[in-house]
Amino acid sequence: MELTWSDAELAFRDEVRSFLAQHLTDELRAAGQCMTSVYGEHEASLAWQRILHAKGWAAPNWPLEHGGCGWSVTQRYIFARERLAAGAPP
């Protein structure tokens, strides 16, 4: 199956990639390789969640009215895919 992204989805993907490139340190990337959940490596989890929180991306699956991102299913997929490809912690 071949997915075709809309211009808005491609722009979101590029935003995620840029964010990850800017904020994902070698230490966080190394910790991400060892973590199977957000509870894996306490200090790395806290550091990563603080970074996501500052961007407003700490709760990608939550609706906007409950403090989440309000992302579509496609945006959540793009974020998860890019996060995984970059080696970021969960």
PDB file of N, CA and C in Angstrom:
ATOM      1  N   MET A   1       0.841  -1.172   0.000  1.00  0.00           N
ATOM      2  CA  MET A   1       0.000   0.000   0.000  1.00  0.00           C
ATOM      3  C   MET A   1       0.888   1.238   0.000  1.00  0.00           C
ATOM      4  N   GLU A   2       0.544   2.181  -0.798  1.00  0.00           N
ATOM      5  CA  GLU A   2       1.298   3.424  -0.867  1.00  0.00           C
ATOM      6  C   GLU A   2       0.452   4.551  -0.303  1.00  0.00           C
ATOM      7  N   LEU A   3       1.015   5.248   0.668  1.00  0.00           N
ATOM      8  CA  LEU A   3       0.321   6.383   1.258  1.00  0.00           C
ATOM      9  C   LEU A   3       0.716   7.654   0.528  1.00  0.00           C
ATOM     10  N   THR A   4      -0.246   8.489   0.295  1.00  0.00           N
ATOM     11  CA  THR A   4       0.013   9.786  -0.303  1.00  0.00           C
ATOM     12  C   THR A   4      -0.427  10.840   0.702  1.00  0.00           C
ATOM     13  N   TRP A   5       0.519  11.678   1.111  1.00  0.00           N
ATOM     14  CA  TRP A   5       0.225  12.696   2.107  1.00  0.00           C
ATOM     15  C   TRP A   5      -0.257  13.978   1.430  1.00  0.00           C
ATOM     16  N   SER A   6      -1.157  14.668   2.107  1.00  0.00           N
ATOM     17  CA  SER A   6      -1.580  15.989   1.634  1.00  0.00           C
ATOM     18  C   SER A   6      -0.450  16.990   1.897  1.00  0.00           C
ATOM     19  N   ASP A   7      -0.570  18.166   1.321  1.00  0.00           N
ATOM     20  CA  ASP A   7       0.436  19.203   1.564  1.00  0.00           C
ATOM     21  C   ASP A   7       0.516  19.548   3.050  1.00  0.00           C
ATOM     22  N   ALA A   8      -0.633  19.609   3.717  1.00  0.00           N
ATOM     23  CA  ALA A   8      -0.655  19.914   5.152  1.00  0.00           C
ATOM     24  C   ALA A   8       0.021  18.804   5.956  1.00  0.00           C
ATOM     25  N   GLU A   9      -0.210  17.562   5.566  1.00  0.00           N
ATOM     26  CA  GLU A   9       0.428  16.436   6.265  1.00  0.00           C
ATOM     27  C   GLU A   9       1.933  16.423   6.034  1.00  0.00           C
ATOM     28  N   LEU A  10       2.356  16.745   4.824  1.00  0.00           N
ATOM     29  CA  LEU A  10       3.795  16.840   4.543  1.00  0.00           C
ATOM     30  C   LEU A  10       4.431  17.973   5.344  1.00  0.00           C
ATOM     31  N   ALA A  11       3.728  19.078   5.472  1.00  0.00           N
ATOM     32  CA  ALA A  11       4.237  20.200   6.267  1.00  0.00           C
ATOM     33  C   ALA A  11       4.344  19.800   7.736  1.00  0.00           C
ATOM     34  N   PHE A  12       3.352  19.059   8.229  1.00  0.00           N
ATOM     35  CA  PHE A  12       3.404  18.581   9.612  1.00  0.00           C
ATOM     36  C   PHE A  12       4.574  17.619   9.796  1.00  0.00           C
ATOM     37  N   ARG A  13       4.760  16.709   8.855  1.00  0.00           N
ATOM     38  CA  ARG A  13       5.893  15.778   8.915  1.00  0.00           C
ATOM     39  C   ARG A  13       7.208  16.542   8.978  1.00  0.00           C
ATOM     40  N   ASP A  14       7.332  17.566   8.154  1.00  0.00           N
ATOM     41  CA  ASP A  14       8.552  18.371   8.149  1.00  0.00           C
ATOM     42  C   ASP A  14       8.738  19.106   9.476  1.00  0.00           C
ATOM     43  N   GLU A  15       7.641  19.581  10.057  1.00  0.00           N
ATOM     44  CA  GLU A  15       7.713  20.237  11.367  1.00  0.00           C
ATOM     45  C   GLU A  15       8.189  19.257  12.436  1.00  0.00           C
ATOM     46  N   VAL A  16       7.649  18.039  12.414  1.00  0.00           N
ATOM     47  CA  VAL A  16       8.064  17.013  13.377  1.00  0.00           C
ATOM     48  C   VAL A  16       9.537  16.687  13.189  1.00  0.00           C
ATOM     49  N   ARG A  17       9.956  16.490  11.963  1.00  0.00           N
ATOM     50  CA  ARG A  17      11.365  16.174  11.695  1.00  0.00           C
ATOM     51  C   ARG A  17      12.281  17.287  12.192  1.00  0.00           C
ATOM     52  N   SER A  18      11.906  18.513  11.924  1.00  0.00           N
ATOM     53  CA  SER A  18      12.707  19.654  12.356  1.00  0.00           C
ATOM     54  C   SER A  18      12.778  19.721  13.880  1.00  0.00           C
ATOM     55  N   PHE A  19      11.653  19.524  14.524  1.00  0.00           N
ATOM     56  CA  PHE A  19      11.603  19.524  15.988  1.00  0.00           C
ATOM     57  C   PHE A  19      12.505  18.441  16.563  1.00  0.00           C
ATOM     58  N   LEU A  20      12.411  17.243  16.017  1.00  0.00           N
ATOM     59  CA  LEU A  20      13.241  16.139  16.501  1.00  0.00           C
ATOM     60  C   LEU A  20      14.722  16.419  16.266  1.00  0.00           C
ATOM     61  N   ALA A  21      15.057  16.941  15.117  1.00  0.00           N
ATOM     62  CA  ALA A  21      16.461  17.250  14.815  1.00  0.00           C
ATOM     63  C   ALA A  21      17.011  18.303  15.769  1.00  0.00           C
ATOM     64  N   GLN A  22      16.171  19.237  16.151  1.00  0.00           N
ATOM     65  CA  GLN A  22      16.608  20.321  17.023  1.00  0.00           C
ATOM     66  C   GLN A  22      16.695  19.899  18.483  1.00  0.00           C
ATOM     67  N   HIS A  23      15.783  19.045  18.952  1.00  0.00           N
ATOM     68  CA  HIS A  23      15.666  18.757  20.382  1.00  0.00           C
ATOM     69  C   HIS A  23      16.147  17.383  20.824  1.00  0.00           C
ATOM     70  N   LEU A  24      16.313  16.478  19.904  1.00  0.00           N
ATOM     71  CA  LEU A  24      16.690  15.115  20.282  1.00  0.00           C
ATOM     72  C   LEU A  24      18.208  15.024  20.404  1.00  0.00           C
ATOM     73  N   THR A  25      18.691  15.015  21.635  1.00  0.00           N
ATOM     74  CA  THR A  25      20.135  14.938  21.888  1.00  0.00           C
ATOM     75  C   THR A  25      20.627  13.502  21.714  1.00  0.00           C
ATOM     76  N   ASP A  26      21.929  13.355  21.620  1.00  0.00           N
ATOM     77  CA  ASP A  26      22.513  12.012  21.543  1.00  0.00           C
ATOM     78  C   ASP A  26      22.160  11.196  22.778  1.00  0.00           C
ATOM     79  N   GLU A  27      22.129  11.845  23.944  1.00  0.00           N
ATOM     80  CA  GLU A  27      21.790  11.153  25.188  1.00  0.00           C
ATOM     81  C   GLU A  27      20.347  10.650  25.161  1.00  0.00           C
ATOM     82  N   LEU A  28      19.434  11.489  24.697  1.00  0.00           N
ATOM     83  CA  LEU A  28      18.032  11.065  24.609  1.00  0.00           C
ATOM     84  C   LEU A  28      17.858   9.965  23.571  1.00  0.00           C
ATOM     85  N   ARG A  29      18.568  10.079  22.475  1.00  0.00           N
ATOM     86  CA  ARG A  29      18.492   9.048  21.435  1.00  0.00           C
ATOM     87  C   ARG A  29      19.007   7.711  21.987  1.00  0.00           C
ATOM     88  N   ALA A  30      20.112   7.735  22.724  1.00  0.00           N
ATOM     89  CA  ALA A  30      20.657   6.511  23.319  1.00  0.00           C
ATOM     90  C   ALA A  30      19.684   5.925  24.335  1.00  0.00           C
ATOM     91  N   ALA A  31      19.079   6.776  25.143  1.00  0.00           N
ATOM     92  CA  ALA A  31      18.098   6.298  26.116  1.00  0.00           C
ATOM     93  C   ALA A  31      16.883   5.717  25.403  1.00  0.00           C
ATOM     94  N   GLY A  32      16.482   6.342  24.304  1.00  0.00           N
ATOM     95  CA  GLY A  32      15.338   5.851  23.542  1.00  0.00           C
ATOM     96  C   GLY A  32      15.540   4.448  23.007  1.00  0.00           C
ATOM     97  N   GLN A  33      16.778   4.086  22.716  1.00  0.00           N
ATOM     98  CA  GLN A  33      17.070   2.741  22.216  1.00  0.00           C
ATOM     99  C   GLN A  33      16.873   1.679  23.292  1.00  0.00           C
ATOM    100  N   CYS A  34      16.950   2.088  24.559  1.00  0.00           N
ATOM    101  CA  CYS A  34      16.839   1.137  25.675  1.00  0.00           C
ATOM    102  C   CYS A  34      15.450   1.113  26.291  1.00  0.00           C
ATOM    103  N   MET A  35      14.592   2.036  25.906  1.00  0.00           N
ATOM    104  CA  MET A  35      13.292   2.179  26.555  1.00  0.00           C
ATOM    105  C   MET A  35      12.201   1.476  25.760  1.00  0.00           C
ATOM    106  N   THR A  36      11.359   0.776  26.501  1.00  0.00           N
ATOM    107  CA  THR A  36      10.210   0.135  25.867  1.00  0.00           C
ATOM    108  C   THR A  36       8.916   0.858  26.202  1.00  0.00           C
ATOM    109  N   SER A  37       8.961   1.781  27.161  1.00  0.00           N
ATOM    110  CA  SER A  37       7.799   2.583  27.529  1.00  0.00           C
ATOM    111  C   SER A  37       8.291   3.883  28.135  1.00  0.00           C
ATOM    112  N   VAL A  38       7.381   4.789  28.424  1.00  0.00           N
ATOM    113  CA  VAL A  38       7.779   6.058  29.025  1.00  0.00           C
ATOM    114  C   VAL A  38       8.310   5.868  30.435  1.00  0.00           C
ATOM    115  N   TYR A  39       8.171   4.680  30.986  1.00  0.00           N
ATOM    116  CA  TYR A  39       8.633   4.417  32.344  1.00  0.00           C
ATOM    117  C   TYR A  39       9.984   3.724  32.366  1.00  0.00           C
ATOM    118  N   GLY A  40      10.640   3.620  31.230  1.00  0.00           N
ATOM    119  CA  GLY A  40      11.885   2.875  31.137  1.00  0.00           C
ATOM    120  C   GLY A  40      13.057   3.499  31.871  1.00  0.00           C
ATOM    121  N   GLU A  41      13.474   4.675  31.512  1.00  0.00           N
ATOM    122  CA  GLU A  41      14.634   5.356  32.094  1.00  0.00           C
ATOM    123  C   GLU A  41      14.127   6.680  32.642  1.00  0.00           C
ATOM    124  N   HIS A  42      14.009   6.763  33.951  1.00  0.00           N
ATOM    125  CA  HIS A  42      13.305   7.863  34.603  1.00  0.00           C
ATOM    126  C   HIS A  42      13.795   9.248  34.165  1.00  0.00           C
ATOM    127  N   GLU A  43      15.078   9.515  34.289  1.00  0.00           N
ATOM    128  CA  GLU A  43      15.592  10.854  33.971  1.00  0.00           C
ATOM    129  C   GLU A  43      15.423  11.196  32.490  1.00  0.00           C
ATOM    130  N   ALA A  44      15.676  10.232  31.629  1.00  0.00           N
ATOM    131  CA  ALA A  44      15.495  10.470  30.193  1.00  0.00           C
ATOM    132  C   ALA A  44      14.020  10.701  29.872  1.00  0.00           C
ATOM    133  N   SER A  45      13.145   9.941  30.514  1.00  0.00           N
ATOM    134  CA  SER A  45      11.706  10.122  30.303  1.00  0.00           C
ATOM    135  C   SER A  45      11.271  11.518  30.716  1.00  0.00           C
ATOM    136  N   LEU A  46      11.730  11.954  31.885  1.00  0.00           N
ATOM    137  CA  LEU A  46      11.374  13.295  32.353  1.00  0.00           C
ATOM    138  C   LEU A  46      11.890  14.369  31.408  1.00  0.00           C
ATOM    139  N   ALA A  47      13.136  14.240  30.996  1.00  0.00           N
ATOM    140  CA  ALA A  47      13.721  15.230  30.087  1.00  0.00           C
ATOM    141  C   ALA A  47      12.943  15.294  28.779  1.00  0.00           C
ATOM    142  N   TRP A  48      12.629  14.140  28.218  1.00  0.00           N
ATOM    143  CA  TRP A  48      11.913  14.096  26.944  1.00  0.00           C
ATOM    144  C   TRP A  48      10.500  14.646  27.086  1.00  0.00           C
ATOM    145  N   GLN A  49       9.809  14.280  28.169  1.00  0.00           N
ATOM    146  CA  GLN A  49       8.452  14.775  28.377  1.00  0.00           C
ATOM    147  C   GLN A  49       8.440  16.287  28.586  1.00  0.00           C
ATOM    148  N   ARG A  50       9.463  16.831  29.233  1.00  0.00           N
ATOM    149  CA  ARG A  50       9.552  18.292  29.384  1.00  0.00           C
ATOM    150  C   ARG A  50       9.690  18.977  28.024  1.00  0.00           C
ATOM    151  N   ILE A  51      10.495  18.398  27.163  1.00  0.00           N
ATOM    152  CA  ILE A  51      10.682  18.953  25.817  1.00  0.00           C
ATOM    153  C   ILE A  51       9.364  18.910  25.042  1.00  0.00           C
ATOM    154  N   LEU A  52       8.690  17.767  25.098  1.00  0.00           N
ATOM    155  CA  LEU A  52       7.404  17.640  24.406  1.00  0.00           C
ATOM    156  C   LEU A  52       6.372  18.599  24.992  1.00  0.00           C
ATOM    157  N   HIS A  53       6.349  18.717  26.309  1.00  0.00           N
ATOM    158  CA  HIS A  53       5.394  19.603  26.975  1.00  0.00           C
ATOM    159  C   HIS A  53       5.603  21.060  26.548  1.00  0.00           C
ATOM    160  N   ALA A  54       6.855  21.483  26.481  1.00  0.00           N
ATOM    161  CA  ALA A  54       7.154  22.861  26.080  1.00  0.00           C
ATOM    162  C   ALA A  54       6.630  23.163  24.672  1.00  0.00           C
ATOM    163  N   LYS A  55       6.601  22.157  23.820  1.00  0.00           N
ATOM    164  CA  LYS A  55       6.098  22.312  22.451  1.00  0.00           C
ATOM    165  C   LYS A  55       4.579  22.165  22.380  1.00  0.00           C
ATOM    166  N   GLY A  56       3.986  21.608  23.460  1.00  0.00           N
ATOM    167  CA  GLY A  56       2.552  21.329  23.452  1.00  0.00           C
ATOM    168  C   GLY A  56       2.226  19.964  22.884  1.00  0.00           C
ATOM    169  N   TRP A  57       3.228  19.095  22.829  1.00  0.00           N
ATOM    170  CA  TRP A  57       3.074  17.777  22.225  1.00  0.00           C
ATOM    171  C   TRP A  57       3.168  16.636  23.236  1.00  0.00           C
ATOM    172  N   ALA A  58       2.948  16.902  24.511  1.00  0.00           N
ATOM    173  CA  ALA A  58       3.121  15.865  25.533  1.00  0.00           C
ATOM    174  C   ALA A  58       2.016  14.806  25.492  1.00  0.00           C
ATOM    175  N   ALA A  59       0.864  15.144  24.959  1.00  0.00           N
ATOM    176  CA  ALA A  59      -0.258  14.203  24.950  1.00  0.00           C
ATOM    177  C   ALA A  59      -0.858  14.128  23.543  1.00  0.00           C
ATOM    178  N   PRO A  60      -0.149  13.494  22.600  1.00  0.00           N
ATOM    179  CA  PRO A  60      -0.604  13.499  21.209  1.00  0.00           C
ATOM    180  C   PRO A  60      -1.921  12.769  20.966  1.00  0.00           C
ATOM    181  N   ASN A  61      -2.300  11.875  21.853  1.00  0.00           N
ATOM    182  CA  ASN A  61      -3.535  11.113  21.650  1.00  0.00           C
ATOM    183  C   ASN A  61      -4.739  11.729  22.348  1.00  0.00           C
ATOM    184  N   TRP A  62      -4.538  12.753  23.122  1.00  0.00           N
ATOM    185  CA  TRP A  62      -5.628  13.390  23.860  1.00  0.00           C
ATOM    186  C   TRP A  62      -6.297  14.464  23.011  1.00  0.00           C
ATOM    187  N   PRO A  63      -7.599  14.668  23.230  1.00  0.00           N
ATOM    188  CA  PRO A  63      -8.273  15.756  22.528  1.00  0.00           C
ATOM    189  C   PRO A  63      -7.821  17.111  23.079  1.00  0.00           C
ATOM    190  N   LEU A  64      -7.941  18.125  22.290  1.00  0.00           N
ATOM    191  CA  LEU A  64      -7.518  19.475  22.649  1.00  0.00           C
ATOM    192  C   LEU A  64      -8.183  19.956  23.941  1.00  0.00           C
ATOM    193  N   GLU A  65      -9.457  19.659  24.096  1.00  0.00           N
ATOM    194  CA  GLU A  65     -10.196  20.152  25.265  1.00  0.00           C
ATOM    195  C   GLU A  65      -9.740  19.516  26.577  1.00  0.00           C
ATOM    196  N   HIS A  66      -8.936  18.477  26.492  1.00  0.00           N
ATOM    197  CA  HIS A  66      -8.396  17.831  27.695  1.00  0.00           C
ATOM    198  C   HIS A  66      -6.887  18.023  27.805  1.00  0.00           C
ATOM    199  N   GLY A  67      -6.363  19.009  27.120  1.00  0.00           N
ATOM    200  CA  GLY A  67      -4.947  19.326  27.218  1.00  0.00           C
ATOM    201  C   GLY A  67      -4.058  18.626  26.213  1.00  0.00           C
ATOM    202  N   GLY A  68      -4.658  17.943  25.264  1.00  0.00           N
ATOM    203  CA  GLY A  68      -3.873  17.233  24.259  1.00  0.00           C
ATOM    204  C   GLY A  68      -3.596  18.083  23.037  1.00  0.00           C
ATOM    205  N   CYS A  69      -3.090  17.430  22.025  1.00  0.00           N
ATOM    206  CA  CYS A  69      -2.722  18.120  20.783  1.00  0.00           C
ATOM    207  C   CYS A  69      -3.903  18.333  19.850  1.00  0.00           C
ATOM    208  N   GLY A  70      -4.915  17.493  19.972  1.00  0.00           N
ATOM    209  CA  GLY A  70      -6.038  17.583  19.052  1.00  0.00           C
ATOM    210  C   GLY A  70      -5.699  17.118  17.652  1.00  0.00           C
ATOM    211  N   TRP A  71      -4.681  16.264  17.551  1.00  0.00           N
ATOM    212  CA  TRP A  71      -4.227  15.794  16.245  1.00  0.00           C
ATOM    213  C   TRP A  71      -5.182  14.787  15.633  1.00  0.00           C
ATOM    214  N   SER A  72      -5.168  14.740  14.327  1.00  0.00           N
ATOM    215  CA  SER A  72      -5.921  13.718  13.590  1.00  0.00           C
ATOM    216  C   SER A  72      -5.200  12.379  13.724  1.00  0.00           C
ATOM    217  N   VAL A  73      -5.867  11.327  13.315  1.00  0.00           N
ATOM    218  CA  VAL A  73      -5.242  10.002  13.317  1.00  0.00           C
ATOM    219  C   VAL A  73      -3.985  10.021  12.454  1.00  0.00           C
ATOM    220  N   THR A  74      -4.050  10.695  11.330  1.00  0.00           N
ATOM    221  CA  THR A  74      -2.896  10.763  10.429  1.00  0.00           C
ATOM    222  C   THR A  74      -1.739  11.511  11.076  1.00  0.00           C
ATOM    223  N   GLN A  75      -2.019  12.606  11.748  1.00  0.00           N
ATOM    224  CA  GLN A  75      -0.953  13.343  12.432  1.00  0.00           C
ATOM    225  C   GLN A  75      -0.316  12.492  13.531  1.00  0.00           C
ATOM    226  N   ARG A  76      -1.135  11.767  14.268  1.00  0.00           N
ATOM    227  CA  ARG A  76      -0.582  10.891  15.316  1.00  0.00           C
ATOM    228  C   ARG A  76       0.303   9.818  14.697  1.00  0.00           C
ATOM    229  N   TYR A  77      -0.114   9.275  13.573  1.00  0.00           N
ATOM    230  CA  TYR A  77       0.692   8.271  12.874  1.00  0.00           C
ATOM    231  C   TYR A  77       2.017   8.874  12.406  1.00  0.00           C
ATOM    232  N   ILE A  78       1.950  10.049  11.805  1.00  0.00           N
ATOM    233  CA  ILE A  78       3.167  10.708  11.321  1.00  0.00           C
ATOM    234  C   ILE A  78       4.115  10.972  12.485  1.00  0.00           C
ATOM    235  N   PHE A  79       3.596  11.496  13.586  1.00  0.00           N
ATOM    236  CA  PHE A  79       4.437  11.778  14.749  1.00  0.00           C
ATOM    237  C   PHE A  79       5.090  10.499  15.274  1.00  0.00           C
ATOM    238  N   ALA A  80       4.309   9.447  15.432  1.00  0.00           N
ATOM    239  CA  ALA A  80       4.855   8.183  15.941  1.00  0.00           C
ATOM    240  C   ALA A  80       5.907   7.621  14.993  1.00  0.00           C
ATOM    241  N   ARG A  81       5.631   7.683  13.715  1.00  0.00           N
ATOM    242  CA  ARG A  81       6.574   7.159  12.718  1.00  0.00           C
ATOM    243  C   ARG A  81       7.887   7.943  12.711  1.00  0.00           C
ATOM    244  N   GLU A  82       7.795   9.251  12.747  1.00  0.00           N
ATOM    245  CA  GLU A  82       8.992  10.092  12.737  1.00  0.00           C
ATOM    246  C   GLU A  82       9.763   9.972  14.048  1.00  0.00           C
ATOM    247  N   ARG A  83       9.039   9.899  15.158  1.00  0.00           N
ATOM    248  CA  ARG A  83       9.680   9.721  16.457  1.00  0.00           C
ATOM    249  C   ARG A  83      10.464   8.426  16.490  1.00  0.00           C
ATOM    250  N   LEU A  84       9.871   7.366  16.014  1.00  0.00           N
ATOM    251  CA  LEU A  84      10.531   6.064  15.982  1.00  0.00           C
ATOM    252  C   LEU A  84      11.738   6.090  15.048  1.00  0.00           C
ATOM    253  N   ALA A  85      11.580   6.674  13.881  1.00  0.00           N
ATOM    254  CA  ALA A  85      12.684   6.736  12.914  1.00  0.00           C
ATOM    255  C   ALA A  85      13.867   7.531  13.458  1.00  0.00           C
ATOM    256  N   ALA A  86      13.580   8.549  14.273  1.00  0.00           N
ATOM    257  CA  ALA A  86      14.644   9.385  14.835  1.00  0.00           C
ATOM    258  C   ALA A  86      15.287   8.759  16.066  1.00  0.00           C
ATOM    259  N   GLY A  87      14.657   7.713  16.614  1.00  0.00           N
ATOM    260  CA  GLY A  87      15.207   7.070  17.806  1.00  0.00           C
ATOM    261  C   GLY A  87      14.852   7.776  19.096  1.00  0.00           C
ATOM    262  N   ALA A  88      13.781   8.560  19.073  1.00  0.00           N
ATOM    263  CA  ALA A  88      13.369   9.282  20.275  1.00  0.00           C
ATOM    264  C   ALA A  88      12.745   8.331  21.291  1.00  0.00           C
ATOM    265  N   PRO A  89      12.818   8.693  22.577  1.00  0.00           N
ATOM    266  CA  PRO A  89      12.131   7.887  23.588  1.00  0.00           C
ATOM    267  C   PRO A  89      10.629   7.863  23.323  1.00  0.00           C
ATOM    268  N   PRO A  90       9.957   6.847  23.821  1.00  0.00           N
ATOM    269  CA  PRO A  90       8.496   6.786  23.642  1.00  0.00           C
ATOM    270  C   PRO A  90       7.777   7.900  24.381  1.00  0.00           C
TER     271      PRO A  90
END
